[in-house]
Amino acid sequence: MARLVAALLLVALALPASAGTVTPDRADELRYIVRQDCGSCHGLRMTGGLGRAITPAALAGRDPDDLSTIILDGMPGTAMPGWRPLLSEDEARWIADYLLTQEP
Amino acid sequence: MLKPLALALLTLTAPMLTAPAALADDLRGTGDLGLIVEREAGSLLVVDRSERAAIGRIEGLGDLSHASLVYSPDERFAYVFGRDGGLTKVDILTRTIVKRVVQGGNSIGGAISDDGKLVAVSNYEPGGVKVFDAETLDLVADVPMGSKTVGIADVPGSRFVVATWDTGEVWVLDHAADPAKPVITKLTGIGANPYDALLTGDGRTYIVGLFGEKGLTAVDLWQDPPKATRFLPDYGKDQPDLPVYKMPHLQGWTLADGVFALPAVGLHQLLWVDAANLSEIARTDLAGQPVFAVARPDKREIWVNFAPPGNDKVQIIDVMTHQVTDTITPGKGVLHMEFAPRGREVWLSVRDENRVEIRDARSHEVLAEIPARAPSGIFFTDRAHQTGL
């Protein structure tokens, strides 16, 4: 039992803390969605367009949960759409972590 | 003195005049050429419509997401507007970059004046328009507007028209008297958050799409001062707004059979508007949020592509019945459609599948395919001679 927990822990540690149910294949797709679909408003490199810059530098210090909420529900009154119909909560959280840490 | 010189000249030029064959093999027209933006690679694919093939590539253009371009009047040069603020002049015959300047932080589009002498770039950051000499790309005029700018187009008479996203204005810049000091006409109260605009082919009507409120605004540029009219102020008021995962584009959408066919925002519909009195005629339900609604050159059909998640499809709508007559699925990420000038075929970029598909514009059959790296905009050289493109 202890062995199993340790093994599970190891697996868990190998993934970003909040990976949830995001499989590596889905992660590839999400990376692609960020570049292309978020990129159509935020720029291919997230440096800003119609939507403001969402690079790690621009988002530094932001709470990933807040960012996930923005991604899922959008920002009413702005052009930022809610992605809930297309992304799960785990996926939104994965994207929030990704935006905070990686230069797409 | 003059005579011997003329004689010498004659003998010099005579061989060239009588034996141009070798030279003619190297010469070629550009009327059936085009450029396809490869957004990730920062390159342009040079294509030949007659051959249905790529004939070369121009590289090193920076960030080309959302890039667009315009052509010089001789259809030899293109001016490419990149997301990174780069303005690049390319030679499609030699397939080289002639000149490249980084003119702003974040550009969104551009236009070339009717005399081909000025190139205007519309910027998000810093918000405004910069105007360049088309020959040298030297800065001619800088017009800050205090807002992101959208939907720039050339108006006959060395003028440009542009709308402002943050402030809801339309600015007309008249460069006829002194290119460096444009006479500015500003119209305020156009509506909340214009997201794009287009100019009709006659240069008369500038139509501004609004994101921040329902409706659109038409500006009649034949009036002095230009006159703005709001229309369809209530479309979709009774329906909940659907999320817009990609902003529709108005450019490329045109007047067909005395009507405008407009992509709705936040509704999966095409709106049909009587061009004469700007009233709604009909609506067509679509498979998703329309992005481009482009008329086939004979104006008999409108072809529509979609925002994610429906961006693998294209729907074709009959202008006479307003019915969807066909739904095709070219593949993932259909970003753009460009018709051959006489409407025989249409080229579609399928971004996620790294190819451009060529279809018969009547039977809708696939005729050929060209590999391309994450292709987006397709631009044929006949745009050189169309106002507003």
Short mmCIF file of C-alpha atoms in Angstrom, two decimals:
data_model
loop_
_atom_site.label_atom_id
_atom_site.label_comp_id
_atom_site.label_asym_id
_atom_site.label_seq_id
_atom_site.Cartn_x
_atom_site.Cartn_y
_atom_site.Cartn_z
CA MET A 1 0.00 0.00 0.00
CA ALA A 2 2.75 2.44 0.98
CA ARG A 3 4.57 1.47 -2.22
CA LEU A 4 1.47 2.23 -4.25
CA VAL A 5 1.03 5.64 -2.61
CA ALA A 6 4.68 6.45 -3.23
CA ALA A 7 4.33 5.41 -6.84
CA LEU A 8 1.23 7.53 -7.24
CA LEU A 9 2.97 10.45 -5.60
CA LEU A 10 5.88 10.10 -7.98
CA VAL A 11 3.54 10.17 -10.94
CA ALA A 12 1.76 13.16 -9.45
CA LEU A 13 5.04 14.99 -8.91
CA ALA A 14 6.14 14.41 -12.46
CA LEU A 15 3.15 16.42 -13.69
CA PRO A 16 2.37 20.06 -12.93
CA ALA A 17 0.67 20.28 -9.56
CA SER A 18 -2.75 20.89 -11.05
CA ALA A 19 -2.62 18.64 -14.07
CA GLY A 20 -5.81 16.95 -12.94
CA THR A 21 -7.17 14.86 -15.77
CA VAL A 22 -5.14 16.52 -18.52
CA THR A 23 -3.37 13.75 -20.42
CA PRO A 24 -0.12 14.43 -22.31
CA ASP A 25 -2.01 14.23 -25.61
CA ARG A 26 -4.59 16.70 -24.42
CA ALA A 27 -1.76 18.93 -23.13
CA ASP A 28 -0.37 19.04 -26.67
CA GLU A 29 -3.78 20.09 -27.93
CA LEU A 30 -4.10 22.74 -25.24
CA ARG A 31 -0.70 24.17 -26.15
CA TYR A 32 -1.93 24.36 -29.71
CA ILE A 33 -5.21 25.99 -28.64
CA VAL A 34 -3.30 28.63 -26.69
CA ARG A 35 -1.06 29.50 -29.62
CA GLN A 36 -3.76 29.51 -32.26
CA ASP A 37 -7.11 30.26 -30.67
CA CYS A 38 -6.02 32.47 -27.79
CA GLY A 39 -3.36 33.79 -30.16
CA SER A 40 -5.97 35.20 -32.53
CA CYS A 41 -6.69 37.90 -29.94
CA HIS A 42 -3.60 37.84 -27.71
CA GLY A 43 -0.98 37.36 -30.45
CA LEU A 44 0.81 34.18 -31.47
CA ARG A 45 3.35 34.84 -28.72
CA MET A 46 0.82 36.20 -26.20
CA THR A 47 2.39 39.63 -26.42
CA GLY A 48 -0.99 41.28 -26.94
CA GLY A 49 -3.43 42.24 -29.67
CA LEU A 50 -7.08 43.00 -29.16
CA GLY A 51 -6.57 41.35 -25.75
CA ARG A 52 -3.70 42.49 -23.57
CA ALA A 53 -0.37 40.67 -23.14
CA ILE A 54 -0.66 37.39 -21.20
CA THR A 55 3.00 36.39 -21.11
CA PRO A 56 4.54 35.14 -17.84
CA ALA A 57 6.01 38.62 -17.33
CA ALA A 58 2.65 40.33 -17.85
CA LEU A 59 0.87 37.89 -15.54
CA ALA A 60 3.59 37.71 -12.87
CA GLY A 61 2.17 37.33 -9.35
CA ARG A 62 -1.36 36.51 -10.55
CA ASP A 63 -3.33 33.76 -8.84
CA PRO A 64 -3.76 30.76 -11.18
CA ASP A 65 -7.26 30.14 -9.83
CA ASP A 66 -8.31 33.66 -10.78
CA LEU A 67 -6.86 33.19 -14.22
CA SER A 68 -8.72 29.87 -14.64
CA THR A 69 -11.94 31.64 -13.73
CA ILE A 70 -11.27 34.35 -16.32
CA ILE A 71 -10.55 31.69 -18.92
CA LEU A 72 -13.73 29.73 -18.12
CA ASP A 73 -16.13 32.63 -17.68
CA GLY A 74 -14.51 35.36 -19.75
CA MET A 75 -14.55 39.02 -18.78
CA PRO A 76 -18.09 40.36 -19.24
CA GLY A 77 -18.18 43.69 -21.00
CA THR A 78 -14.97 42.93 -22.89
CA ALA A 79 -14.11 40.81 -25.92
CA MET A 80 -12.69 38.04 -23.69
CA PRO A 81 -15.06 35.08 -24.20
CA GLY A 82 -15.76 32.37 -21.64
CA TRP A 83 -14.28 29.03 -22.70
CA ARG A 84 -16.45 26.84 -20.45
CA PRO A 85 -18.27 25.27 -23.43
CA LEU A 86 -14.93 24.10 -24.82
CA LEU A 87 -12.62 23.58 -21.81
CA SER A 88 -12.98 21.71 -18.52
CA GLU A 89 -11.95 23.28 -15.21
CA ASP A 90 -8.81 21.13 -15.14
CA GLU A 91 -7.93 22.23 -18.63
CA ALA A 92 -8.44 25.91 -17.81
CA ARG A 93 -6.22 25.50 -14.75
CA TRP A 94 -3.61 23.74 -16.88
CA ILE A 95 -3.66 26.71 -19.30
CA ALA A 96 -3.39 29.19 -16.40
CA ASP A 97 -0.27 27.39 -15.13
CA TYR A 98 1.09 27.19 -18.63
CA LEU A 99 0.60 30.93 -19.24
CA LEU A 100 2.26 31.75 -15.92
CA THR A 101 5.35 29.66 -16.58
CA GLN A 102 6.00 29.14 -20.31
CA GLU A 103 6.75 31.41 -23.22
CA PRO A 104 4.42 29.86 -25.85
CA MET B 1 26.84 64.74 -83.23
CA LEU B 2 23.29 63.73 -82.57
CA LYS B 3 23.09 61.51 -85.62
CA PRO B 4 26.04 59.25 -84.84
CA LEU B 5 24.79 58.92 -81.32
CA ALA B 6 21.35 57.92 -82.47
CA LEU B 7 22.93 55.47 -84.85
CA ALA B 8 25.07 53.99 -82.14
CA LEU B 9 22.02 53.67 -79.95
CA LEU B 10 20.11 52.00 -82.72
CA THR B 11 22.80 49.42 -83.29
CA LEU B 12 22.99 48.86 -79.59
CA THR B 13 19.29 48.36 -79.10
CA ALA B 14 18.55 46.62 -82.37
CA PRO B 15 19.73 43.18 -81.31
CA MET B 16 17.60 43.46 -78.20
CA LEU B 17 14.56 44.44 -80.18
CA THR B 18 14.91 41.72 -82.75
CA ALA B 19 15.94 38.86 -80.49
CA PRO B 20 13.96 39.12 -77.30
CA ALA B 21 13.28 35.40 -77.05
CA ALA B 22 15.84 34.60 -74.40
CA LEU B 23 14.74 37.54 -72.35
CA ALA B 24 11.06 36.71 -72.75
CA ASP B 25 11.64 33.33 -71.22
CA ASP B 26 12.84 35.04 -68.08
CA LEU B 27 10.05 37.56 -68.08
CA ARG B 28 6.69 36.86 -66.63
CA GLY B 29 3.53 38.65 -65.65
CA THR B 30 2.22 38.68 -62.11
CA GLY B 31 -1.52 38.73 -62.82
CA ASP B 32 -2.03 35.09 -61.85
CA LEU B 33 0.25 35.13 -58.83
CA GLY B 34 -0.58 35.40 -55.18
CA LEU B 35 0.89 35.27 -51.69
CA ILE B 36 -0.12 33.02 -48.83
CA VAL B 37 0.80 33.98 -45.28
CA GLU B 38 2.51 31.24 -43.28
CA ARG B 39 1.84 32.72 -39.89
CA GLU B 40 4.04 30.61 -37.62
CA ALA B 41 7.02 30.42 -39.93
CA GLY B 42 6.98 34.14 -40.68
CA SER B 43 7.12 33.45 -44.39
CA LEU B 44 5.10 34.01 -47.54
CA LEU B 45 4.40 31.33 -50.09
CA VAL B 46 4.41 32.66 -53.66
CA VAL B 47 1.76 30.82 -55.66
CA ASP B 48 0.83 30.60 -59.32
CA ARG B 49 -2.92 30.29 -59.89
CA SER B 50 -2.60 28.91 -63.41
CA GLU B 51 -0.19 26.20 -62.28
CA ARG B 52 -2.10 25.67 -59.02
CA ALA B 53 1.31 25.45 -57.39
CA ALA B 54 3.73 27.17 -55.07
CA ILE B 55 6.63 28.69 -56.99
CA GLY B 56 8.70 30.01 -54.14
CA ARG B 57 8.87 31.31 -50.62
CA ILE B 58 9.92 34.59 -49.01
CA GLU B 59 11.21 34.20 -45.47
CA GLY B 60 12.15 36.37 -42.51
CA LEU B 61 9.02 38.48 -42.03
CA GLY B 62 8.64 38.13 -38.24
CA ASP B 63 5.38 37.41 -36.42
CA LEU B 64 2.71 37.02 -39.09
CA SER B 65 -0.28 36.08 -36.95
CA HIS B 66 -3.20 38.14 -38.22
CA ALA B 67 -0.98 39.44 -41.03
CA SER B 68 -2.45 41.02 -44.10
CA LEU B 69 -0.98 42.65 -47.17
CA VAL B 70 -1.69 44.99 -50.06
CA TYR B 71 -0.18 45.14 -53.56
CA SER B 72 1.56 47.90 -55.49
CA PRO B 73 -0.28 49.07 -58.63
CA ASP B 74 2.14 47.11 -60.86
CA GLU B 75 1.34 43.90 -58.95
CA ARG B 76 5.02 43.29 -58.37
CA PHE B 77 5.47 44.38 -54.78
CA ALA B 78 3.49 43.57 -51.68
CA TYR B 79 3.42 45.44 -48.39
CA VAL B 80 2.99 43.06 -45.49
CA PHE B 81 1.62 44.17 -42.13
CA GLY B 82 2.77 41.92 -39.29
CA ARG B 83 1.60 41.54 -35.74
CA ASP B 84 5.00 42.55 -34.40
CA GLY B 85 4.66 46.00 -35.96
CA GLY B 86 6.79 45.06 -38.95
CA LEU B 87 6.07 46.61 -42.33
CA THR B 88 7.81 44.59 -45.03
CA LYS B 89 7.99 45.33 -48.74
CA VAL B 90 8.56 42.19 -50.77
CA ASP B 91 9.24 41.63 -54.47
CA ILE B 92 7.20 38.66 -55.64
CA LEU B 93 9.21 38.27 -58.85
CA THR B 94 12.64 38.02 -57.24
CA ARG B 95 11.06 36.60 -54.07
CA THR B 96 13.10 38.84 -51.82
CA ILE B 97 12.52 41.33 -49.05
CA VAL B 98 13.11 44.79 -50.51
CA LYS B 99 12.87 46.60 -47.21
CA ARG B 100 11.59 45.99 -43.71
CA VAL B 101 10.90 48.50 -40.95
CA VAL B 102 9.52 47.86 -37.48
CA GLN B 103 7.17 50.80 -37.27
CA GLY B 104 5.03 50.13 -34.22
CA GLY B 105 4.48 47.71 -31.40
CA ASN B 106 1.46 45.89 -32.68
CA SER B 107 -0.06 46.43 -36.08
CA ILE B 108 -3.35 45.12 -37.33
CA GLY B 109 -3.59 45.96 -41.00
CA GLY B 110 -2.88 48.49 -43.67
CA ALA B 111 -3.89 50.05 -46.95
CA ILE B 112 -2.29 51.56 -50.04
CA SER B 113 -3.42 54.90 -51.49
CA ASP B 114 -5.21 54.97 -54.83
CA ASP B 115 -2.11 56.44 -56.53
CA GLY B 116 0.10 53.73 -55.05
CA LYS B 117 2.37 56.28 -53.39
CA LEU B 118 1.45 55.95 -49.72
CA VAL B 119 1.14 52.92 -47.47
CA ALA B 120 -0.83 53.39 -44.24
CA VAL B 121 -0.43 51.06 -41.27
CA SER B 122 -3.08 50.74 -38.61
CA ASN B 123 -1.69 50.08 -35.13
CA TYR B 124 -3.02 48.81 -31.83
CA GLU B 125 0.03 49.88 -29.90
CA PRO B 126 0.64 52.81 -29.92
CA GLY B 127 -2.88 53.34 -31.20
CA GLY B 128 -3.09 55.26 -34.45
CA VAL B 129 -2.03 55.26 -38.08
CA LYS B 130 1.41 55.72 -39.59
CA VAL B 131 1.79 56.55 -43.25
CA PHE B 132 4.87 55.58 -45.27
CA ASP B 133 6.35 56.35 -48.66
CA ALA B 134 5.54 53.26 -50.76
CA GLU B 135 8.88 53.49 -52.59
CA THR B 136 11.26 53.89 -49.63
CA LEU B 137 9.15 53.01 -46.57
CA ASP B 138 10.26 56.32 -45.04
CA LEU B 139 7.76 57.69 -42.52
CA VAL B 140 5.61 60.41 -44.11
CA ALA B 141 2.97 61.07 -41.44
CA ASP B 142 2.23 59.84 -37.94
CA VAL B 143 -1.36 60.23 -36.70
CA PRO B 144 -1.85 59.12 -33.08
CA MET B 145 -5.50 58.39 -32.30
CA GLY B 146 -5.39 57.41 -28.65
CA SER B 147 -7.09 54.09 -29.37
CA LYS B 148 -6.55 50.77 -31.06
CA THR B 149 -7.43 51.21 -34.73
CA VAL B 150 -9.31 48.77 -36.96
CA GLY B 151 -10.64 48.38 -40.48
CA ILE B 152 -8.33 50.74 -42.38
CA ALA B 153 -9.12 51.19 -46.07
CA ASP B 154 -8.07 53.43 -48.95
CA VAL B 155 -10.57 56.01 -50.13
CA PRO B 156 -10.25 57.55 -53.63
CA GLY B 157 -8.24 60.78 -53.63
CA SER B 158 -5.20 59.84 -51.52
CA ARG B 159 -7.38 59.29 -48.49
CA PHE B 160 -7.59 56.65 -45.82
CA VAL B 161 -10.45 55.80 -43.49
CA VAL B 162 -10.11 53.96 -40.18
CA ALA B 163 -12.20 53.22 -37.08
CA THR B 164 -11.14 53.32 -33.43
CA TRP B 165 -11.92 50.39 -31.08
CA ASP B 166 -11.67 52.19 -27.73
CA THR B 167 -13.27 55.51 -28.64
CA GLY B 168 -15.84 54.58 -31.30
CA GLU B 169 -14.75 57.08 -33.94
CA VAL B 170 -14.13 57.10 -37.68
CA TRP B 171 -11.21 59.16 -38.97
CA VAL B 172 -10.72 60.18 -42.60
CA LEU B 173 -7.16 61.22 -43.47
CA ASP B 174 -6.84 63.27 -46.66
CA HIS B 175 -3.26 63.28 -47.97
CA ALA B 176 -4.02 64.90 -51.34
CA ALA B 177 -2.70 68.40 -50.62
CA ASP B 178 0.29 67.57 -48.45
CA PRO B 179 1.04 63.90 -47.80
CA ALA B 180 2.90 64.77 -44.61
CA LYS B 181 0.03 66.84 -43.20
CA PRO B 182 -3.21 65.00 -43.81
CA VAL B 183 -6.43 66.95 -43.40
CA ILE B 184 -8.32 65.02 -40.73
CA THR B 185 -12.10 64.60 -40.53
CA LYS B 186 -13.23 62.91 -37.36
CA LEU B 187 -16.68 61.41 -36.79
CA THR B 188 -17.53 60.61 -33.18
CA GLY B 189 -20.28 58.47 -31.66
CA ILE B 190 -19.97 55.71 -34.25
CA GLY B 191 -20.81 53.07 -31.62
CA ALA B 192 -19.11 51.00 -28.92
CA ASN B 193 -16.00 49.03 -29.90
CA PRO B 194 -15.85 48.90 -33.68
CA TYR B 195 -14.09 45.57 -34.34
CA ASP B 196 -13.63 45.84 -38.09
CA ALA B 197 -14.90 47.77 -41.06
CA LEU B 198 -14.98 47.66 -44.80
CA LEU B 199 -15.33 49.98 -47.72
CA THR B 200 -17.59 49.13 -50.66
CA GLY B 201 -15.84 48.74 -54.01
CA ASP B 202 -17.05 52.14 -55.22
CA GLY B 203 -15.36 53.83 -52.25
CA ARG B 204 -18.63 55.32 -51.06
CA THR B 205 -19.88 53.37 -48.04
CA TYR B 206 -17.72 52.50 -45.05
CA ILE B 207 -19.44 49.92 -42.88
CA VAL B 208 -18.33 49.57 -39.29
CA GLY B 209 -19.13 46.44 -37.26
CA LEU B 210 -19.66 46.96 -33.52
CA PHE B 211 -18.69 44.56 -30.77
CA GLY B 212 -19.66 46.61 -27.71
CA GLU B 213 -23.28 47.04 -28.74
CA LYS B 214 -25.75 45.67 -31.24
CA GLY B 215 -25.86 47.06 -34.71
CA LEU B 216 -23.56 48.54 -37.30
CA THR B 217 -22.82 51.97 -38.66
CA ALA B 218 -22.64 52.98 -42.32
CA VAL B 219 -20.65 56.09 -43.21
CA ASP B 220 -21.51 57.75 -46.53
CA LEU B 221 -18.21 59.20 -47.75
CA TRP B 222 -19.86 60.95 -50.68
CA GLN B 223 -21.45 63.41 -48.28
CA ASP B 224 -19.43 66.38 -47.07
CA PRO B 225 -18.95 66.04 -44.17
CA PRO B 226 -19.37 62.24 -44.28
CA LYS B 227 -22.66 61.08 -42.80
CA ALA B 228 -22.99 58.21 -40.32
CA THR B 229 -26.16 56.08 -40.09
CA ARG B 230 -26.78 53.39 -37.51
CA PHE B 231 -28.53 50.25 -38.76
CA LEU B 232 -29.82 46.94 -37.41
CA PRO B 233 -29.65 48.47 -33.91
CA ASP B 234 -31.63 45.63 -32.41
CA TYR B 235 -30.39 42.52 -34.13
CA GLY B 236 -30.13 39.69 -31.65
CA LYS B 237 -31.49 41.72 -28.71
CA ASP B 238 -33.98 38.95 -28.05
CA GLN B 239 -31.37 36.16 -28.16
CA PRO B 240 -28.63 35.44 -25.63
CA ASP B 241 -25.14 36.36 -26.82
CA LEU B 242 -23.04 33.37 -27.76
CA PRO B 243 -19.32 33.54 -27.00
CA VAL B 244 -17.21 34.91 -29.84
CA TYR B 245 -14.00 32.90 -30.02
CA LYS B 246 -12.72 34.82 -33.00
CA MET B 247 -13.70 38.27 -34.21
CA PRO B 248 -15.52 38.32 -37.54
CA HIS B 249 -13.87 40.12 -40.41
CA LEU B 250 -15.77 42.48 -42.62
CA GLN B 251 -13.18 42.85 -45.33
CA GLY B 252 -13.85 40.55 -48.24
CA TRP B 253 -17.54 40.59 -47.53
CA THR B 254 -19.33 42.43 -50.30
CA LEU B 255 -22.39 43.76 -51.86
CA ALA B 256 -24.24 41.01 -53.71
CA ASP B 257 -27.38 41.63 -55.75
CA GLY B 258 -28.20 44.95 -54.05
CA VAL B 259 -27.84 43.50 -50.56
CA PHE B 260 -25.18 43.32 -47.91
CA ALA B 261 -24.58 39.91 -46.30
CA LEU B 262 -23.07 40.46 -42.86
CA PRO B 263 -21.64 38.09 -40.29
CA ALA B 264 -23.53 38.59 -37.01
CA VAL B 265 -21.55 38.94 -33.78
CA GLY B 266 -22.53 36.63 -30.92
CA LEU B 267 -25.16 34.96 -33.10
CA HIS B 268 -24.68 32.08 -35.48
CA GLN B 269 -26.32 33.91 -38.33
CA LEU B 270 -25.75 35.77 -41.54
CA LEU B 271 -27.70 39.02 -41.73
CA TRP B 272 -29.08 40.23 -45.05
CA VAL B 273 -29.47 43.98 -45.39
CA ASP B 274 -31.03 46.05 -48.18
CA ALA B 275 -28.21 48.28 -49.38
CA ALA B 276 -30.59 51.06 -50.40
CA ASN B 277 -32.27 51.69 -47.04
CA LEU B 278 -30.12 49.64 -44.62
CA SER B 279 -33.08 47.59 -43.39
CA GLU B 280 -32.99 43.89 -42.58
CA ILE B 281 -34.29 41.56 -45.29
CA ALA B 282 -33.59 38.10 -43.90
CA ARG B 283 -31.36 35.97 -41.69
CA THR B 284 -29.72 32.65 -42.34
CA ASP B 285 -28.90 30.23 -39.53
CA LEU B 286 -25.32 29.01 -39.72
CA ALA B 287 -23.17 26.26 -38.24
CA GLY B 288 -21.21 28.62 -35.97
CA GLN B 289 -19.91 32.16 -35.40
CA PRO B 290 -19.16 33.40 -38.91
CA VAL B 291 -15.72 34.93 -39.48
CA PHE B 292 -15.51 35.75 -43.18
CA ALA B 293 -18.58 36.01 -45.41
CA VAL B 294 -17.20 36.35 -48.91
CA ALA B 295 -19.19 36.69 -52.10
CA ARG B 296 -18.17 34.61 -55.07
CA PRO B 297 -17.14 37.16 -57.73
CA ASP B 298 -20.40 36.67 -59.66
CA LYS B 299 -22.19 37.54 -56.37
CA ARG B 300 -24.49 34.53 -56.62
CA GLU B 301 -23.16 32.73 -53.53
CA ILE B 302 -21.74 33.73 -50.17
CA TRP B 303 -19.08 31.49 -48.65
CA VAL B 304 -18.72 31.58 -44.87
CA ASN B 305 -16.07 30.19 -42.55
CA PHE B 306 -16.27 29.96 -38.76
CA ALA B 307 -14.64 30.68 -35.41
CA PRO B 308 -13.59 27.71 -33.24
CA PRO B 309 -14.96 25.16 -32.60
CA GLY B 310 -16.65 25.07 -36.03
CA ASN B 311 -13.57 26.16 -37.93
CA ASP B 312 -13.29 22.97 -39.98
CA LYS B 313 -16.37 23.89 -42.02
CA VAL B 314 -17.44 26.23 -44.77
CA GLN B 315 -21.05 26.93 -45.63
CA ILE B 316 -22.29 28.14 -48.97
CA ILE B 317 -25.40 30.28 -49.13
CA ASP B 318 -27.51 31.12 -52.17
CA VAL B 319 -27.99 34.86 -52.53
CA MET B 320 -31.41 34.46 -54.16
CA THR B 321 -32.97 32.16 -51.57
CA HIS B 322 -30.81 32.96 -48.50
CA GLN B 323 -30.60 29.19 -47.94
CA VAL B 324 -27.52 27.19 -47.07
CA THR B 325 -26.99 25.06 -50.17
CA ASP B 326 -23.89 23.19 -49.12
CA THR B 327 -21.72 22.55 -46.06
CA ILE B 328 -18.20 21.38 -46.82
CA THR B 329 -15.52 20.27 -44.37
CA PRO B 330 -12.12 21.17 -45.82
CA GLY B 331 -10.38 20.36 -42.51
CA LYS B 332 -9.23 21.78 -39.18
CA GLY B 333 -8.61 25.50 -39.06
CA VAL B 334 -10.11 26.96 -42.24
CA LEU B 335 -8.84 30.52 -41.83
CA HIS B 336 -9.37 32.22 -45.15
CA MET B 337 -10.92 31.92 -48.62
CA GLU B 338 -9.83 33.74 -51.75
CA PHE B 339 -11.60 33.49 -55.11
CA ALA B 340 -9.87 33.64 -58.45
CA PRO B 341 -10.78 37.07 -59.86
CA ARG B 342 -13.33 35.67 -62.30
CA GLY B 343 -14.70 33.25 -59.75
CA ARG B 344 -13.72 29.96 -61.37
CA GLU B 345 -12.11 28.51 -58.27
CA VAL B 346 -11.57 29.26 -54.63
CA TRP B 347 -8.49 28.71 -52.49
CA LEU B 348 -8.95 27.84 -48.82
CA SER B 349 -6.23 27.78 -46.19
CA VAL B 350 -6.49 24.83 -43.81
CA ARG B 351 -4.12 25.93 -41.08
CA ASP B 352 -4.01 22.90 -38.80
CA GLU B 353 -3.46 20.53 -41.69
CA ASN B 354 -0.68 22.59 -43.28
CA ARG B 355 -2.26 22.82 -46.70
CA VAL B 356 -4.19 25.02 -49.06
CA GLU B 357 -7.14 23.45 -50.81
CA ILE B 358 -8.30 24.56 -54.24
CA ARG B 359 -11.95 23.95 -55.04
CA ASP B 360 -14.14 24.47 -58.05
CA ALA B 361 -16.32 27.42 -57.09
CA ARG B 362 -19.38 25.88 -58.76
CA SER B 363 -19.21 22.13 -58.13
CA HIS B 364 -17.30 22.65 -54.83
CA GLU B 365 -15.06 19.67 -55.79
CA VAL B 366 -11.44 19.66 -54.64
CA LEU B 367 -9.23 20.36 -57.67
CA ALA B 368 -5.79 20.44 -56.07
CA GLU B 369 -3.87 20.90 -52.86
CA ILE B 370 -0.70 22.79 -52.02
CA PRO B 371 1.37 22.11 -48.91
CA ALA B 372 1.90 25.24 -46.81
CA ARG B 373 3.10 25.84 -43.24
CA ALA B 374 0.12 26.80 -41.05
CA PRO B 375 -1.37 28.98 -43.81
CA SER B 376 -3.67 31.89 -42.99
CA GLY B 377 -4.42 34.76 -45.40
CA ILE B 378 -4.46 34.16 -49.17
CA PHE B 379 -4.03 37.23 -51.37
CA PHE B 380 -4.21 37.22 -55.16
CA THR B 381 -2.58 40.09 -57.03
CA ASP B 382 -5.86 41.35 -58.57
CA ARG B 383 -6.43 43.04 -55.22
CA ALA B 384 -4.00 45.67 -56.50
CA HIS B 385 -6.81 47.18 -58.51
CA GLN B 386 -9.65 47.06 -56.02
CA THR B 387 -10.57 49.97 -53.81
CA GLY B 388 -10.71 48.97 -50.16
CA LEU B 389 -8.49 45.88 -50.49
#
